[in-house]
Structures are given as structure tokens and as C-alpha cells.
Tab-separated table of C-alpha atoms in Angstrom:
chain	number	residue	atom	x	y	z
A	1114	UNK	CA	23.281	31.226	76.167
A	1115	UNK	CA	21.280	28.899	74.563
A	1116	UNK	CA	22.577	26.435	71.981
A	1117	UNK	CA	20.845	26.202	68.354
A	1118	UNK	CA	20.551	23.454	66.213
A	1119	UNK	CA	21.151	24.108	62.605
A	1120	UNK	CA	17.591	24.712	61.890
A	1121	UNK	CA	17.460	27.302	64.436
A	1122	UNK	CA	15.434	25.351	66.619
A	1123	UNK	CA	16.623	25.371	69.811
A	1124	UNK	CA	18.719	22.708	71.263
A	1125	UNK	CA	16.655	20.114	72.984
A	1126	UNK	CA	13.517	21.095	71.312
A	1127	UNK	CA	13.853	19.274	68.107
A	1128	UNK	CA	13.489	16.108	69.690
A	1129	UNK	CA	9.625	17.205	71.206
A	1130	UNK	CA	8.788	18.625	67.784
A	1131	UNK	CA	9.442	14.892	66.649
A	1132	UNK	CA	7.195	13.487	69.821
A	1133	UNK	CA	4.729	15.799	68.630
A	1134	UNK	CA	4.397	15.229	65.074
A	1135	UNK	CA	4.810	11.230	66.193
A	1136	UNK	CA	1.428	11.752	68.920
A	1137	UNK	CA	-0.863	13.760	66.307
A	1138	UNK	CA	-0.184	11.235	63.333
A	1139	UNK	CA	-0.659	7.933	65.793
A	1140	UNK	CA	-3.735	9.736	66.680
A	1141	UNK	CA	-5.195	10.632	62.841
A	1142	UNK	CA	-3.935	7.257	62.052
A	1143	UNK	CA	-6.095	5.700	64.660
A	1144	UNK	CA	-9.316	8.179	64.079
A	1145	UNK	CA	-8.812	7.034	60.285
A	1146	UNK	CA	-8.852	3.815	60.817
A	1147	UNK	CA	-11.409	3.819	63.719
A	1148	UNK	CA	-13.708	5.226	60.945
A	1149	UNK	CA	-13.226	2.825	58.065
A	1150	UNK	CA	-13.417	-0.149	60.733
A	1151	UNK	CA	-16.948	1.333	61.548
A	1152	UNK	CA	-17.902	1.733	58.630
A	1153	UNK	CA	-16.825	-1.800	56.835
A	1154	UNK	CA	-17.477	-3.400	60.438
A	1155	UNK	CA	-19.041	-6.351	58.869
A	1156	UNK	CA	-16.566	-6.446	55.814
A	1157	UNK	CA	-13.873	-6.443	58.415
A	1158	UNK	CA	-14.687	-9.341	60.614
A	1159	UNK	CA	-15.395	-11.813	58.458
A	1160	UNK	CA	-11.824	-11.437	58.166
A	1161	UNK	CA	-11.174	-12.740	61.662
A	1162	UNK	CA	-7.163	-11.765	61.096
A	1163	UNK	CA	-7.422	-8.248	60.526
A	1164	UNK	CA	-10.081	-7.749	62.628
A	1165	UNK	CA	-7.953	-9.049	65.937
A	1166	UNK	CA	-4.668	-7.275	64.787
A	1167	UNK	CA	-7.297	-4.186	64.491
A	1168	UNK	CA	-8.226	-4.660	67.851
A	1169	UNK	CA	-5.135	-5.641	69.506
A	1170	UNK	CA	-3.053	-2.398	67.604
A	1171	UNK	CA	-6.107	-0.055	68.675
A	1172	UNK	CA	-5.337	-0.997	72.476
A	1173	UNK	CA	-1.455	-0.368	72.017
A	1174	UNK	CA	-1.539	2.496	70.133
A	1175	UNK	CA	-4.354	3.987	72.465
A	1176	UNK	CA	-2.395	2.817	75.628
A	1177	UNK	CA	0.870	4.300	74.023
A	1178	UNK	CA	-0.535	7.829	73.195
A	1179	UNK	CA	-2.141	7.972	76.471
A	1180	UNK	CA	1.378	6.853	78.499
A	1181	UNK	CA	2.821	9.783	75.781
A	1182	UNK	CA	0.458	12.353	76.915
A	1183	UNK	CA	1.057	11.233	81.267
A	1184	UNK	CA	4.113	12.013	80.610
A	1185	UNK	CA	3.858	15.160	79.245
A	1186	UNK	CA	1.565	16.023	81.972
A	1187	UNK	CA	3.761	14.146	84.886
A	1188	UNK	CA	6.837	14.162	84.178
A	1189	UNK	CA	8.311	12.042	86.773
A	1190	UNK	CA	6.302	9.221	85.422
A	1191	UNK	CA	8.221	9.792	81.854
A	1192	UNK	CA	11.202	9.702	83.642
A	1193	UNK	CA	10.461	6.570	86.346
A	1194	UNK	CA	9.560	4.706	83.448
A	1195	UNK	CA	11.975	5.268	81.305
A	1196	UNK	CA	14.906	4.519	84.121
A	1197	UNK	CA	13.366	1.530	84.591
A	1198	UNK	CA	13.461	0.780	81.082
A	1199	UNK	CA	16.857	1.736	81.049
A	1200	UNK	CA	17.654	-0.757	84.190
A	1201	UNK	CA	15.806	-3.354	82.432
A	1202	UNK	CA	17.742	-3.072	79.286
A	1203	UNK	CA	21.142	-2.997	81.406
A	1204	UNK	CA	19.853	-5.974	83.119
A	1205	UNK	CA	19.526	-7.603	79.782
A	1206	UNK	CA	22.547	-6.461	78.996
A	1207	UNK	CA	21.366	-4.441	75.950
A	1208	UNK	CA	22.768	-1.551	77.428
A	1209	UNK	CA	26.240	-0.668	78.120
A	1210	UNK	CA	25.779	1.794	81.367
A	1211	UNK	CA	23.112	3.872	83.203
A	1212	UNK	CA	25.603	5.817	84.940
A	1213	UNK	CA	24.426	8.934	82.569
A	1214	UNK	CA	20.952	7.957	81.954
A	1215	UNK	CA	19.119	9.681	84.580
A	1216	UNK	CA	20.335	13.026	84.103
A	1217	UNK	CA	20.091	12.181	80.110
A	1218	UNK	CA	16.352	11.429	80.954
A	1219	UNK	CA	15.827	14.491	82.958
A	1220	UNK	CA	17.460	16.810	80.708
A	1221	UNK	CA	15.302	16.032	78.075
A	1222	UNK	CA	11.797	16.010	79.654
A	1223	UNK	CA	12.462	19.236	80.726
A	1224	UNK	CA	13.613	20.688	77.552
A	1225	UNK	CA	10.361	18.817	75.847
A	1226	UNK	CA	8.344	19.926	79.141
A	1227	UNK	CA	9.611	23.565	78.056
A	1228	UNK	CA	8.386	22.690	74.474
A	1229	UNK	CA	4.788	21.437	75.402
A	1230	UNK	CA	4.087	24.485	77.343
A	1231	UNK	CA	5.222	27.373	73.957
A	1232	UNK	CA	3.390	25.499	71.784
A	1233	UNK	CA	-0.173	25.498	73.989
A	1234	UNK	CA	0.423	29.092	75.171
A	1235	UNK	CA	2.430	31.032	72.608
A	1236	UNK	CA	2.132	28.872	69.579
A	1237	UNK	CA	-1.074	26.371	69.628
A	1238	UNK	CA	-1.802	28.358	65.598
A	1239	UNK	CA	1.586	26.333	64.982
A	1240	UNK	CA	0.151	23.017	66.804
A	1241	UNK	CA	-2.967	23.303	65.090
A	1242	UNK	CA	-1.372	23.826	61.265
A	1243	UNK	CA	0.737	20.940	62.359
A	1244	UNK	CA	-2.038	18.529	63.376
A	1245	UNK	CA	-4.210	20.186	59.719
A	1246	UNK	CA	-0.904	19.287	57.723
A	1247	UNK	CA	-0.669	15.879	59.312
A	1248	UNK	CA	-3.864	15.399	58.459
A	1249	UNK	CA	-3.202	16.798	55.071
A	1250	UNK	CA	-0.760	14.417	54.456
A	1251	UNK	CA	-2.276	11.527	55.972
A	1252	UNK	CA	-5.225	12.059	53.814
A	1253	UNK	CA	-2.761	12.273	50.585
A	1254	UNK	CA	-1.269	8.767	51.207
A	1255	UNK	CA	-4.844	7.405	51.378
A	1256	UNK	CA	-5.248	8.462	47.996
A	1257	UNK	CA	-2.160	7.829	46.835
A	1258	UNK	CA	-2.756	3.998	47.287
A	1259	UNK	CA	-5.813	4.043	45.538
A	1260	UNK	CA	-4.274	5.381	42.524
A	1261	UNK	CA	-1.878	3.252	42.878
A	1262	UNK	CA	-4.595	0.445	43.031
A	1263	UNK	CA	-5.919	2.409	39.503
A	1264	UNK	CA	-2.736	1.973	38.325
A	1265	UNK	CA	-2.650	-2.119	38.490
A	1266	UNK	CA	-5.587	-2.370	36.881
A	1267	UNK	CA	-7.519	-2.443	39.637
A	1268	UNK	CA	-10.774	-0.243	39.585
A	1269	UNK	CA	-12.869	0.054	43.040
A	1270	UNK	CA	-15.139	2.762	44.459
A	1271	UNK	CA	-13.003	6.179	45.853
A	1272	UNK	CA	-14.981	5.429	48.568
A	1273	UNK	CA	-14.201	1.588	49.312
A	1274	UNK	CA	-10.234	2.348	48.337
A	1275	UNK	CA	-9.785	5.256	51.128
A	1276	UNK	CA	-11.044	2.843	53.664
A	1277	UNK	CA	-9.183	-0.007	52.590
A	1278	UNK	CA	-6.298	2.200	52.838
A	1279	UNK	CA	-7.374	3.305	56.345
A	1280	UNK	CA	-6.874	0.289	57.855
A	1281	UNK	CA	-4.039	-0.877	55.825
A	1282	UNK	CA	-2.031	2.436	56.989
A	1283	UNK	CA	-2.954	1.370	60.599
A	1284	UNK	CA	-1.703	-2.168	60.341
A	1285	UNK	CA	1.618	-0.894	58.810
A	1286	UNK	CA	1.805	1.620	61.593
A	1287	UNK	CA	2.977	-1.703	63.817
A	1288	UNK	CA	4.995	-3.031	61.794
A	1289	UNK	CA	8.745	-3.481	63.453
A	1290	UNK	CA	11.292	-1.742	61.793
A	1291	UNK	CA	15.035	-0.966	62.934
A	1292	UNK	CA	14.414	2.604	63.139
């Protein structure tokens, strides 16, 4: 029997839909702003602050989509690392008890392990009108800023106000939040 959510997704599988969508916008995020840092490269670092939170959120985000996509491939890694994470945080004593956290760990990299494997065998048409409507989407909050920037009064080229918004998207991408 196998539980469903209230979607009708099964149970388990929401959560690598979320990884997913999470690992294909970091990515068109980064392209993006990879792009408009290329192509305003001298623009750029004459600002030397942006430039050097450009280059040190490139290496995270690239070194965090890369330990993403080890463990989908080996998933013992993803689940060494994140018990040690887990001990760490119990050492810190930011977390109650790892008594449960193994198997917790376990049972979800192989539900999302199960995941990974429909959507590049069965359903990469899904994956790929996922990653299109990311991009889709991505591509409408690039213009959305720069009619918001039309809106203040403030008239630039199309051109200049998509990569503006590039690299402003990518900065924000870092930005701690509570959730």
C-alpha cells in the first residue's frame, strides 16, 4: 500500500519534487547571472563589493549543486553527511536527539532515490517542462523588476535592466532567511 499525499503525489516524493525544482532554479539562477557578469564584466568590478560576493556565491552555490547532485548519485554520501550534520548539531546542542535520524535520513534518500530515477526514465518530458517553466519564470521576474524600475521613474535600456536584475536575483539567492 502506498500512502498519498493530498496532491496525489506519493508519500515521500513531494519532498524530491521540492529538491528538484530547488537544483534547476539554483542552476538558471547561476547561468543567468554567469551571463550578465560576462557581459557587464567591467561594469561589475569596478564595483569591488559585488564583484567578490559574485564570486564567493558562484563557488557556494556551484559547490552546493554539485554536493546535491553526489548525492543523488551516491547516496551514502547524502546520508554520511547529513548524520554528521545531525551529530554536529546535537553536539551543539541544536538538536534534541539523533536516536531517529538515521533511519529518518535513509528513508528519505531512498524515497527521493526512487524519485530521481521516474523522472530520468519514465518522466524526463516532465523534468524538462519543469526546468522550461523554471526558466519561464525566472525570466518573468527579470522583467518584472525592470518594470518595476519603469515604474519609479527610472528609464534604462531592456537590455542593461535584465542584467542588472541577473545579478541582483543571484545576490538575493544568499540571502539568510528563517525558512
Amino acid at each position: 500500500i502506498v500512502s498519498l499525499t493530498r496532491e496525489g503525489i506519493p508519500a515521500g516524493k513531494a519532498s524530491s519534487i521540492v529538491i528538484i525544482k530547488l537544483v534547476t532554479l539554483s542552476a538558471i539562477i547561476q547561468i543567468g547571472a554567469m551571463v550578465s557578469f560576462l557581459l557587464y564584466q567591467l561594469q561589475l568590478e569596478s564595483l569591488r563589493f559585488v564583484s567578490t560576493i559574485f564570486y564567493v556565491g558562484g563557488f557556494v552555490g556551484i559547490v552546493f549543486v554539485a554536493l546535491l547532485i553526489a548525492g543523488f548519485l551516491y547516496p551514502r554520501f547524502l546520508i554520511g553527511s547529513f548524520t554528521a550534520i545531525g551529530r554536529m548539531l546535537h553536539f551543539l546542542r541544536l538538536l534534541g536527539s539523533t536516536k531517529n535520524l538515521k533511519r529518518k535520513i535513509i528513508h528519505e534518500a531512498l524515497m527521493a532515490r526512487k524519485s530521481y530515477r521516474l523522472y530520468f526514465s519514465k518522466h524526463l518530458g516532465y523534468f524538462l517542462s519543469a526546468t522550461g517553466l523554471n526558466g519561464a519564470s525566472y525570466f518573468t521576474n527579470l522583467v518584472l523588476l525592470y518594470a518595476i524600475l519603469r515604474g519609479l521613474g527610472i528609464v534604462m535600456p531592456f537590455g542593461d535592466a535584465l542584467v542588472l536584475a541577473a545579478i541582483l536575483l543571484f545576490l538575493i539567492m544568499f540571502m539568510p532567511t528563517p525558512g
